[in-house]
């Protein structure tokens, strides 16, 4: 088929059609050599103009209440708690029962990654609210505040709060956001803090006085205390200060504001060093101190990225678009937007470099929220209605979307090392089912913990398992539990992981004599170097007096690498040999 522009020529056996009757038409010559007039350029332009005009119009006001109702409904009916969250819940219970910030009551170990989130759980649970519901209430508060801040910022600029209704629909279209709008993990508070931080960072363009700079660093420090790696999203903004500082030469004022804003980090770090003996949580050592290089982990990180595109295309598309806009922002000298884009890219690179995670979508939810803030700030007039189209296509018309979830929802699916965590635990831990059962969650590992507490077998004997969340919480504070994945164990977290490790589960083989040592309280470890190291470690984690000279000397030696020679050569990396039968917690075959 040949497409010709202009007036047609006369065809044999056909009367000539006057040129003026065609006007400025497209003409198409079909295979049988006949002329058929197509659509005029005026009509095409008119249609395109109507489409453009449609997308540039603001959304009707009635969208706002509908969006709010949908948002609240979806967030509440999708509320759930993951098994990993119960690791922190045990620390909450131990603290409220007078044992301090401990997981096992006999030792001081920071078995949680999120101090700020943990203190929020402690605050709510102090008023006799079960920690399960405390985590959901705190999540709803943070999610509601996050949504309000995003909507109100857009509404102030566009002439009304109702103008931001599209933001609620965009958030719901992201599976990662909905999955981790609850879960018992720190994500909801991270969402709120990144929006507070970005809001203050973007306002620095208009006002960069002492108070604004102080709040900038204060929100950055709170993000660090909630989860340390989230500060990667904020680091590029530090470059933004260079030019105004050079022009105003206000280094002293800037330094003073920065120090005051970062005081929460300094105070917590000092407390952590004195109380636990370390600057960083034990979970960081368990997952990053594995003796695995980036070359080992990077392929798994790329798999995590690929999985996000397969299971959550909208989130992945949004994050990728924000990163790809970086050259445009730099070209247009939009440095705050460029810093946001660079922060998202830096965070994603970090996630890939550590091998991603086993929870699908977890580490894409936070950069997605940052992207929503960025897109809302760009003020593209077409974004609201384009967002509604995505919402309708990917959420409203999708029978697998979370709008249609039920209390009995189960979706057991794995993508290599990656798991649909919500699909695996939702039926056992969702809010709607929690009202039907006296003993909740309804999970076999939780039942094993309850049984251990009610009918203890060898209560003074330590046991080991690879699933410590449900079991550890329900087995009670007196049960001595060794986590073979090292998240809660100060010794195992310093050793090499097994050769057949899984992303997010860097299991360690238990040294000979370690379980006997924990049971008896006496060092019975067989390896001579590891035995010396364990004695030194117990001085940090189990000594009653925190302020002895010997303990401070050991803290300095441990954190400066003075003990590495004792554990560096502790055996080659070997496959998982399992847990000795006499020391299994009884959650299933082998553990």
Coordinates of C-alpha atoms in Angstrom, one line a residue:
X1 CA 0.0 0.0 0.0
X2 CA 1.5 3.3 -1.0
X3 CA 0.7 6.5 0.9
X4 CA 0.7 9.7 -1.2
X5 CA 0.3 13.2 -0.1
X6 CA -1.4 15.8 -2.3
X7 CA -4.0 15.6 -5.1
X8 CA -4.7 12.4 -6.9
X9 CA -4.1 11.8 -10.6
X10 CA -6.9 10.5 -12.9
X11 CA -7.3 6.7 -13.0
X12 CA -8.1 4.9 -16.3
X13 CA -11.9 4.2 -16.5
X14 CA -12.8 6.7 -13.7
X15 CA -14.0 10.3 -13.9
X16 CA -11.5 12.9 -12.7
X17 CA -12.5 14.3 -9.4
X18 CA -11.9 18.0 -9.1
X19 CA -8.9 19.0 -7.0
X20 CA -10.8 21.4 -4.8
X21 CA -13.1 18.5 -3.7
X22 CA -10.2 16.9 -1.8
X23 CA -9.0 19.9 0.0
X24 CA -5.9 18.9 2.0
X25 CA -6.7 15.2 2.3
X26 CA -4.4 12.2 2.7
X27 CA -4.9 9.8 -0.2
X28 CA -4.2 6.1 -0.2
X29 CA -3.7 4.0 -3.4
X30 CA -5.0 0.5 -2.8
X31 CA -3.7 -2.6 -4.7
X32 CA -6.6 -2.4 -7.2
X33 CA -5.5 1.0 -8.3
X34 CA -8.4 3.0 -6.9
X35 CA -8.2 6.1 -4.9
X36 CA -9.8 6.3 -1.4
X37 CA -9.8 9.6 0.5
X38 CA -8.5 9.3 4.1
X39 CA -8.7 11.6 7.1
X40 CA -8.0 15.3 6.6
X41 CA -5.1 16.9 8.4
X42 CA -7.5 19.3 10.1
X43 CA -9.4 16.4 11.6
X44 CA -6.2 14.7 12.8
X45 CA -5.0 17.9 14.4
X46 CA -8.4 18.4 15.9
X47 CA -8.4 14.9 17.4
X48 CA -4.9 15.3 18.7
X49 CA -5.8 18.7 20.2
X50 CA -8.8 17.2 22.0
X51 CA -6.6 14.4 23.4
X52 CA -4.0 16.9 24.6
X53 CA -6.7 19.1 26.1
X54 CA -8.2 16.1 27.9
X55 CA -4.9 15.1 29.5
X56 CA -4.1 18.7 30.5
X57 CA -7.4 19.2 32.4
X58 CA -7.3 18.7 36.2
X59 CA -9.1 15.7 37.6
X60 CA -12.7 16.4 38.7
X61 CA -13.2 17.1 42.4
X62 CA -15.3 14.0 43.0
X63 CA -12.1 11.9 42.4
X64 CA -10.7 13.1 45.7
X65 CA -13.2 11.4 48.1
X66 CA -13.3 8.3 45.9
X67 CA -9.5 8.1 45.9
X68 CA -9.4 8.6 49.7
X69 CA -11.9 5.8 50.3
X70 CA -10.1 3.4 48.0
X71 CA -6.8 4.2 49.5
X72 CA -7.9 3.6 53.1
X73 CA -9.8 0.4 52.1
X74 CA -6.9 -1.1 50.2
X75 CA -4.3 -0.3 52.9
X76 CA -6.4 -1.8 55.7
X77 CA -7.6 -5.0 54.0
X78 CA -4.0 -5.6 52.9
X79 CA -2.6 -5.2 56.4
X80 CA -0.4 -8.1 57.4
X81 CA 2.8 -8.9 59.3
X82 CA 5.8 -10.9 58.1
X83 CA 7.6 -13.6 60.2
X84 CA 10.8 -11.5 60.3
X85 CA 9.0 -8.7 62.1
X86 CA 8.5 -10.9 65.1
X87 CA 12.3 -10.8 65.7
X88 CA 11.9 -7.1 66.6
X89 CA 8.6 -7.9 68.5
X90 CA 10.5 -10.2 70.9
X91 CA 12.9 -7.3 71.7
X92 CA 9.9 -5.0 72.3
X93 CA 8.4 -7.5 74.7
X94 CA 11.7 -8.1 76.5
X95 CA 12.2 -4.4 77.0
X96 CA 8.7 -3.9 78.3
X97 CA 9.2 -6.8 80.7
X98 CA 12.4 -5.2 82.1
X99 CA 15.1 -7.1 80.3
X100 CA 16.4 -4.3 78.3
X101 CA 16.8 -4.0 74.5
X102 CA 17.7 -7.7 74.1
X103 CA 16.5 -10.6 72.0
X104 CA 17.9 -13.4 74.1
X105 CA 17.7 -12.1 77.7
X106 CA 21.1 -13.4 78.7
X107 CA 23.0 -11.3 76.1
X108 CA 23.0 -7.8 74.7
X109 CA 22.6 -8.0 70.9
X110 CA 21.0 -5.5 68.5
X111 CA 18.8 -8.0 66.6
X112 CA 16.9 -5.1 64.9
X113 CA 17.9 -2.9 62.1
X114 CA 15.5 0.0 62.9
X115 CA 15.9 1.7 66.3
X116 CA 13.4 4.4 65.5
X117 CA 10.7 2.0 64.4
X118 CA 11.4 -0.2 67.4
X119 CA 10.9 2.7 69.8
X120 CA 7.6 3.5 68.0
X121 CA 6.5 0.0 68.7
X122 CA 7.6 0.2 72.3
X123 CA 5.6 3.4 72.8
X124 CA 2.4 2.0 71.5
X125 CA 2.8 -1.4 73.2
X126 CA 3.5 0.4 76.5
X127 CA -0.3 1.2 76.6
X128 CA -1.1 -2.5 76.6
X129 CA -1.7 -2.7 72.8
X130 CA -0.5 -6.1 71.5
X131 CA 2.6 -5.6 69.5
X132 CA 0.9 -7.1 66.4
X133 CA -1.7 -4.3 66.4
X134 CA 0.9 -1.7 67.5
X135 CA 2.8 -2.4 64.3
X136 CA -0.3 -2.0 62.2
X137 CA -1.4 1.2 63.9
X138 CA 2.0 2.7 63.6
X139 CA 2.1 1.7 59.9
X140 CA -1.3 3.3 59.2
X141 CA -0.2 6.5 60.9
X142 CA 3.0 6.7 58.8
X143 CA 1.2 5.8 55.6
X144 CA -1.6 8.3 56.2
X145 CA 1.0 11.1 57.0
X146 CA 3.0 10.2 53.9
X147 CA 0.0 10.4 51.6
X148 CA -1.1 13.7 53.2
X149 CA 2.2 15.3 52.8
X150 CA 2.5 14.3 49.1
X151 CA -1.1 15.5 48.4
X152 CA -0.8 18.7 50.3
X153 CA 2.5 19.8 48.7
X154 CA 1.0 19.2 45.2
X155 CA -2.3 20.8 46.2
X156 CA -0.7 24.0 47.5
X157 CA 0.9 24.6 44.2
X158 CA -2.0 23.6 42.0
X159 CA -4.9 25.3 43.9
X160 CA -6.4 22.8 46.3
X161 CA -6.0 19.6 48.2
X162 CA -8.3 17.7 45.9
X163 CA -5.9 18.2 43.0
X164 CA -3.6 15.5 44.5
X165 CA -6.1 12.7 44.3
X166 CA -4.0 11.0 41.5
X167 CA -1.2 10.5 44.0
X168 CA -3.3 8.1 46.1
X169 CA -4.1 6.1 43.0
X170 CA -0.4 6.0 41.9
X171 CA 0.6 4.7 45.3
X172 CA -2.1 1.9 45.1
X173 CA -0.9 0.9 41.7
X174 CA 2.5 -0.1 43.1
X175 CA 2.5 -3.7 44.5
X176 CA 5.7 -2.9 46.4
X177 CA 4.1 0.0 48.2
X178 CA 0.9 -1.8 49.1
X179 CA 2.9 -4.9 50.2
X180 CA 5.1 -3.0 52.6
X181 CA 2.6 -0.3 53.7
X182 CA 2.3 -2.7 56.7
X183 CA 4.3 -6.0 57.2
X184 CA 5.6 -5.0 60.6
X185 CA 8.9 -3.8 59.1
X186 CA 10.2 -0.3 59.1
X187 CA 9.1 0.6 55.6
X188 CA 6.1 2.9 56.4
X189 CA 8.2 5.1 58.7
X190 CA 10.9 5.2 56.0
X191 CA 8.3 6.4 53.5
X192 CA 7.3 9.2 55.9
X193 CA 10.9 10.3 56.7
X194 CA 12.0 10.4 53.0
X195 CA 9.0 12.6 52.1
X196 CA 9.8 14.9 55.1
X197 CA 13.5 15.0 54.0
X198 CA 12.7 15.7 50.4
X199 CA 10.2 18.4 51.3
X200 CA 12.8 20.2 53.4
X201 CA 15.6 19.6 50.8
X202 CA 13.4 21.1 48.0
X203 CA 12.5 24.1 50.2
X204 CA 16.2 24.9 50.6
X205 CA 16.1 26.4 47.1
X206 CA 13.9 29.2 48.5
X207 CA 15.1 29.4 52.0
X208 CA 18.4 28.1 53.3
X209 CA 18.7 29.6 56.8
X210 CA 20.0 28.0 59.9
X211 CA 16.7 26.4 60.9
X212 CA 16.1 24.9 57.4
X213 CA 19.6 23.4 57.3
X214 CA 19.2 22.0 60.8
X215 CA 15.9 20.3 59.8
X216 CA 17.5 19.0 56.6
X217 CA 20.1 17.1 58.6
X218 CA 17.7 16.2 61.4
X219 CA 15.4 14.3 58.9
X220 CA 18.5 12.7 57.4
X221 CA 19.6 11.5 60.8
X222 CA 16.1 10.1 61.6
X223 CA 16.2 8.2 58.3
X224 CA 19.5 6.8 59.3
X225 CA 18.2 5.7 62.7
X226 CA 15.2 4.0 61.0
X227 CA 17.3 2.1 58.5
X228 CA 20.9 3.1 57.9
X229 CA 21.1 2.4 54.1
X230 CA 18.2 4.8 53.4
X231 CA 20.6 7.8 53.7
X232 CA 21.9 6.9 50.3
X233 CA 18.8 8.6 48.9
X234 CA 19.9 11.8 50.6
X235 CA 23.6 11.9 50.0
X236 CA 23.5 13.6 46.6
X237 CA 21.8 16.6 48.1
X238 CA 24.9 17.4 50.1
X239 CA 26.5 18.4 46.8
X240 CA 23.8 21.0 46.4
X241 CA 25.2 22.9 49.4
X242 CA 28.5 23.5 47.8
X243 CA 27.6 26.5 45.6
X244 CA 25.6 28.5 48.2
X245 CA 28.2 27.9 50.8
X246 CA 31.0 29.1 48.5
X247 CA 28.9 32.2 47.7
X248 CA 27.8 33.1 51.2
X249 CA 30.9 31.8 52.9
X250 CA 28.8 30.6 55.8
X251 CA 30.7 27.5 56.7
X252 CA 30.5 28.0 60.5
X253 CA 26.7 28.4 60.5
X254 CA 26.3 25.4 58.2
X255 CA 28.6 23.2 60.3
X256 CA 26.8 24.2 63.5
X257 CA 23.3 23.4 62.0
X258 CA 24.6 20.1 60.5
X259 CA 26.1 19.0 63.9
X260 CA 22.9 19.8 65.8
X261 CA 20.8 18.1 63.1
X262 CA 22.9 14.9 63.3
X263 CA 22.9 14.8 67.1
X264 CA 20.4 11.8 67.2
X265 CA 22.9 9.8 65.2
X266 CA 25.7 10.7 67.5
X267 CA 23.7 9.9 70.6
X268 CA 22.4 6.6 69.3
X269 CA 25.9 5.6 68.1
X270 CA 27.4 6.3 71.5
X271 CA 24.7 4.3 73.2
X272 CA 25.0 1.4 70.8
X273 CA 28.8 1.3 71.3
X274 CA 28.6 1.3 75.0
X275 CA 25.5 -1.0 75.4
X276 CA 26.0 -3.4 72.6
X277 CA 29.7 -3.0 72.0
X278 CA 29.2 -2.1 68.3
X279 CA 28.2 0.9 66.2
X280 CA 26.1 -1.1 63.8
X281 CA 23.2 -3.6 64.3
X282 CA 24.0 -7.3 64.4
X283 CA 21.8 -7.8 61.3
X284 CA 24.3 -5.7 59.3
X285 CA 27.2 -8.0 60.2
X286 CA 25.0 -11.1 59.5
X287 CA 24.2 -10.0 56.0
X288 CA 27.2 -7.9 54.9
X289 CA 30.0 -9.8 56.8
X290 CA 29.7 -13.0 54.8
X291 CA 33.1 -13.1 53.1
X292 CA 31.3 -12.8 49.8
X293 CA 32.4 -10.3 47.3
X294 CA 30.3 -8.0 45.1
X295 CA 31.1 -10.2 42.1
X296 CA 29.3 -13.1 44.0
X297 CA 26.3 -10.9 44.9
X298 CA 25.9 -8.7 41.8
X299 CA 24.2 -11.3 39.6
X300 CA 21.6 -11.9 42.4
X301 CA 21.0 -8.2 42.5
X302 CA 20.3 -8.1 38.8
X303 CA 17.9 -11.0 39.3
X304 CA 16.1 -8.9 42.0
X305 CA 15.9 -6.0 39.5
X306 CA 14.5 -8.3 36.8
X307 CA 12.0 -9.8 39.2
X308 CA 10.6 -6.4 40.0
X309 CA 10.0 -5.8 36.3
X310 CA 8.2 -9.1 36.0
X311 CA 6.1 -8.9 39.2
X312 CA 5.6 -5.1 39.6
X313 CA 6.1 -3.4 36.3
X314 CA 4.6 0.0 37.4
X315 CA 7.0 0.4 40.3
X316 CA 10.0 -0.6 38.1
X317 CA 8.9 1.7 35.3
X318 CA 8.5 4.6 37.7
X319 CA 11.9 4.1 39.3
X320 CA 13.7 3.6 36.0
X321 CA 12.1 6.7 34.5
X322 CA 13.2 8.8 37.4
X323 CA 16.8 7.6 37.0
X324 CA 16.8 8.1 33.3
X325 CA 15.7 11.7 33.7
X326 CA 19.0 12.6 35.5
X327 CA 20.7 13.9 32.3
X328 CA 17.6 16.0 31.5
X329 CA 17.6 17.6 35.0
X330 CA 21.3 18.4 34.8
X331 CA 20.9 19.9 31.3
X332 CA 18.0 22.1 32.6
X333 CA 20.0 22.9 35.8
X334 CA 17.3 21.4 38.0
X335 CA 19.8 20.4 40.6
X336 CA 17.3 19.4 43.3
X337 CA 15.4 17.1 40.9
X338 CA 18.8 15.8 39.7
X339 CA 19.8 15.0 43.3
X340 CA 16.6 13.0 43.8
X341 CA 17.2 11.1 40.6
X342 CA 20.8 10.4 41.6
X343 CA 19.8 9.3 45.1
X344 CA 17.3 6.8 43.7
X345 CA 20.0 5.5 41.3
X346 CA 22.6 5.2 44.1
X347 CA 20.1 3.3 46.3
X348 CA 19.3 0.9 43.5
X349 CA 23.0 0.3 42.8
X350 CA 23.5 -0.5 46.4
X351 CA 20.6 -2.9 46.5
X352 CA 22.0 -4.7 43.5
X353 CA 25.5 -4.8 45.0
X354 CA 24.4 -6.6 48.1
X355 CA 22.5 -9.2 46.1
X356 CA 19.0 -7.7 46.4
X357 CA 16.8 -9.5 48.9
X358 CA 14.6 -12.5 49.2
X359 CA 11.4 -10.4 49.7
X360 CA 10.1 -9.3 46.3
X361 CA 9.7 -5.6 46.1
X362 CA 10.8 -4.6 49.6
X363 CA 13.7 -2.5 48.5
X364 CA 11.9 -0.9 45.6
X365 CA 9.1 0.5 47.7
X366 CA 11.1 3.4 49.3
X367 CA 12.7 4.7 46.0
X368 CA 9.2 4.5 44.5
X369 CA 7.9 6.9 47.1
X370 CA 10.8 9.2 46.3
X371 CA 9.8 9.0 42.6
X372 CA 6.2 9.9 43.4
X373 CA 7.5 13.0 45.2
X374 CA 9.7 13.9 42.2
X375 CA 6.9 13.4 39.6
X376 CA 4.5 15.5 41.7
X377 CA 7.1 18.3 41.9
X378 CA 7.6 18.3 38.1
X379 CA 4.1 19.8 37.5
X380 CA 3.6 18.0 34.2
X381 CA -0.1 18.8 33.6
X382 CA -0.7 15.4 32.0
X383 CA 0.5 13.4 34.9
X384 CA -2.8 13.2 36.9
X385 CA -4.9 11.8 34.0
X386 CA -2.1 9.5 32.8
X387 CA -1.8 8.2 36.3
X388 CA -5.5 7.4 36.3
X389 CA -5.2 5.4 33.1
X390 CA -2.4 3.4 34.7
X391 CA -4.5 2.8 37.8
X392 CA -7.5 1.6 35.8
X393 CA -5.4 -0.7 33.5
X394 CA -3.1 -2.2 36.1
X395 CA -5.2 -2.0 39.3
X396 CA -8.9 -1.6 38.7
X397 CA -9.2 -4.0 35.8
X398 CA -6.6 -6.4 37.1
X399 CA -8.3 -9.3 38.8
X400 CA -5.1 -10.1 40.7
X401 CA -4.8 -6.6 42.1
X402 CA -5.0 -6.0 45.8
X403 CA -8.3 -4.3 45.5
X404 CA -9.9 -7.7 45.3
X405 CA -7.9 -9.4 48.0
X406 CA -9.6 -11.6 50.7
X407 CA -8.6 -12.7 54.1
X408 CA -7.8 -16.2 52.7
X409 CA -5.5 -14.9 50.1
X410 CA -2.5 -17.1 49.5
X411 CA 0.0 -16.9 46.6
X412 CA 3.0 -19.2 47.0
X413 CA 5.4 -18.2 44.3
X414 CA 9.1 -18.1 44.0
X415 CA 11.4 -16.6 41.4
X416 CA 14.8 -18.3 42.1
X417 CA 16.0 -16.9 45.4
X418 CA 13.1 -14.3 45.5
X419 CA 9.8 -15.0 47.3
X420 CA 6.4 -13.3 47.4
X421 CA 6.7 -12.8 51.1
X422 CA 3.2 -11.4 51.5
X423 CA 1.7 -14.3 49.5
X424 CA 3.4 -16.7 51.8
X425 CA 2.3 -15.2 55.1
X426 CA -0.8 -13.1 54.5
X427 CA -3.3 -15.9 55.3
X428 CA -1.6 -16.6 58.6
X429 CA -1.1 -13.0 59.7
X430 CA -3.6 -10.6 58.0
X431 CA -5.7 -8.2 60.0
X432 CA -9.1 -9.5 59.0
X433 CA -8.3 -13.0 60.2
X434 CA -6.8 -11.8 63.5
X435 CA -10.3 -11.1 64.9
X436 CA -11.4 -14.7 64.4
X437 CA -8.7 -16.5 66.4
X438 CA -7.7 -16.3 70.1
X439 CA -4.2 -17.6 69.3
X440 CA -2.9 -15.6 66.3
X441 CA -1.0 -15.8 64.0
X442 CA -2.2 -19.2 62.9
X443 CA 1.1 -20.5 61.7
X444 CA 2.9 -23.8 62.5
X445 CA 6.1 -22.0 63.7
X446 CA 4.1 -19.8 66.1
X447 CA 2.3 -23.0 67.4
X448 CA 5.7 -24.6 68.0
X449 CA 6.7 -21.6 70.1
X450 CA 3.5 -21.6 72.1
X451 CA 3.9 -25.3 72.8
X452 CA 7.5 -24.8 73.9
X453 CA 6.4 -22.1 76.4
X454 CA 3.4 -24.1 77.8
X455 CA 5.2 -27.5 78.0
X456 CA 8.9 -26.7 78.1
X457 CA 11.3 -29.5 77.4
X458 CA 14.8 -29.0 78.8
X459 CA 14.0 -25.2 79.4
X460 CA 17.6 -24.4 80.2
X461 CA 18.9 -26.1 77.1
X462 CA 19.7 -23.9 74.1
X463 CA 18.1 -24.8 70.7
X464 CA 18.9 -23.7 67.2
X465 CA 16.8 -23.0 64.1
X466 CA 16.7 -21.0 60.9
X467 CA 13.3 -19.5 61.5
X468 CA 13.5 -17.5 64.7
X469 CA 10.7 -14.9 64.2
X470 CA 7.4 -16.6 65.2
X471 CA 9.1 -19.3 67.4
X472 CA 11.3 -16.9 69.3
X473 CA 8.5 -14.5 70.1
X474 CA 6.0 -17.2 71.3
X475 CA 8.5 -19.4 73.0
X476 CA 8.9 -16.7 75.7
X477 CA 11.8 -14.6 77.0
X478 CA 13.6 -17.4 78.9
X479 CA 14.1 -19.7 75.9
X480 CA 17.7 -19.6 74.7
X481 CA 17.7 -19.6 70.9
X482 CA 20.5 -19.7 68.4
X483 CA 19.7 -18.2 65.0
X484 CA 21.7 -20.2 62.3
X485 CA 21.1 -17.3 59.9
X486 CA 23.0 -15.1 62.5
X487 CA 20.6 -12.2 62.6
X488 CA 20.3 -12.4 66.4
X489 CA 23.6 -14.2 67.2
X490 CA 26.8 -12.1 67.9
X491 CA 29.2 -15.0 67.2
X492 CA 27.8 -16.5 64.1
X493 CA 27.4 -13.1 62.5
X494 CA 31.2 -12.7 62.4
X495 CA 31.8 -16.1 60.7
X496 CA 31.7 -17.0 57.0
X497 CA 28.4 -18.1 55.5
X498 CA 27.9 -21.6 54.2
X499 CA 28.7 -22.2 50.5
X500 CA 25.0 -23.0 49.7
X501 CA 23.7 -19.7 51.0
X502 CA 20.5 -17.9 49.9
X503 CA 20.1 -14.2 49.4
X504 CA 18.9 -12.7 52.7
X505 CA 19.6 -16.0 54.5
X506 CA 23.4 -16.2 54.9
X507 CA 23.3 -19.3 57.1
X508 CA 26.3 -20.3 59.2
X509 CA 27.4 -23.7 60.3
X510 CA 27.4 -23.8 64.1
X511 CA 30.9 -24.3 65.6
X512 CA 31.5 -27.4 67.6
X513 CA 30.8 -26.8 71.3
X514 CA 28.9 -23.5 70.8
X515 CA 25.5 -24.8 71.6
X516 CA 26.9 -26.5 74.7
X517 CA 28.5 -23.2 75.7
X518 CA 25.3 -21.3 75.5
X519 CA 23.4 -24.0 77.4
X520 CA 26.0 -24.2 80.3
X521 CA 27.2 -20.7 80.3
X522 CA 30.8 -22.0 80.1
X523 CA 33.0 -21.8 77.0
X524 CA 33.2 -25.2 75.5
X525 CA 34.1 -24.2 71.9
X526 CA 36.6 -26.7 70.5
X527 CA 38.5 -24.4 68.0
X528 CA 41.2 -22.7 70.1
X529 CA 41.2 -19.4 68.3
X530 CA 37.4 -19.2 68.2
X531 CA 37.4 -20.1 71.9
X532 CA 39.5 -17.1 72.7
X533 CA 37.4 -14.8 70.6
X534 CA 34.2 -16.1 72.3
X535 CA 35.5 -15.2 75.7
X536 CA 36.3 -11.7 74.5
X537 CA 32.9 -11.4 72.8
X538 CA 31.1 -12.4 76.0
X539 CA 32.8 -9.5 77.8
X540 CA 31.0 -7.2 75.3
X541 CA 27.6 -8.9 75.3
X542 CA 27.1 -10.6 78.7
X543 CA 29.1 -8.7 81.3
X544 CA 26.9 -7.1 84.0
X545 CA 29.0 -4.0 84.4
X546 CA 29.1 -1.9 81.2
X547 CA 31.7 0.6 82.3
X548 CA 34.7 -1.5 83.2
X549 CA 38.1 -0.6 81.8
X550 CA 38.6 -4.2 80.4
X551 CA 35.3 -3.9 78.5
X552 CA 36.1 -0.6 76.9
X553 CA 39.5 -1.9 75.9
X554 CA 37.8 -4.9 74.3
X555 CA 35.2 -2.7 72.5
X556 CA 38.1 -0.7 71.0
X557 CA 39.9 -3.8 69.9
X558 CA 36.8 -5.5 68.4
X559 CA 35.8 -2.4 66.4
X560 CA 39.3 -1.6 65.2
X561 CA 39.8 -5.2 63.8
X562 CA 42.1 -6.5 66.5
X563 CA 40.2 -9.8 66.7
X564 CA 40.0 -10.6 63.1
X565 CA 43.0 -12.9 63.2
X566 CA 41.1 -15.1 65.6
X567 CA 38.2 -15.7 63.2
X568 CA 39.7 -15.1 59.7
X569 CA 40.9 -18.6 59.3
X570 CA 38.1 -20.4 61.0
X571 CA 37.6 -23.2 58.5
X572 CA 36.9 -22.9 54.7
X573 CA 33.4 -22.1 53.3
X574 CA 31.5 -25.4 53.4
X575 CA 27.9 -26.5 52.7
X576 CA 25.3 -26.4 55.4
X577 CA 25.7 -29.4 57.7
X578 CA 22.5 -28.8 59.6
X579 CA 21.7 -28.5 63.2
X580 CA 22.6 -31.2 65.7
X581 CA 19.5 -33.3 66.4
X582 CA 19.6 -32.8 70.1
X583 CA 19.6 -29.0 69.8
X584 CA 16.8 -28.5 67.2
X585 CA 14.0 -26.2 68.3
X586 CA 11.4 -28.5 66.7
X587 CA 9.9 -26.4 63.9
X588 CA 10.1 -29.1 61.4
X589 CA 12.4 -31.8 59.9
X590 CA 16.0 -30.6 60.4
X591 CA 15.3 -27.5 62.4

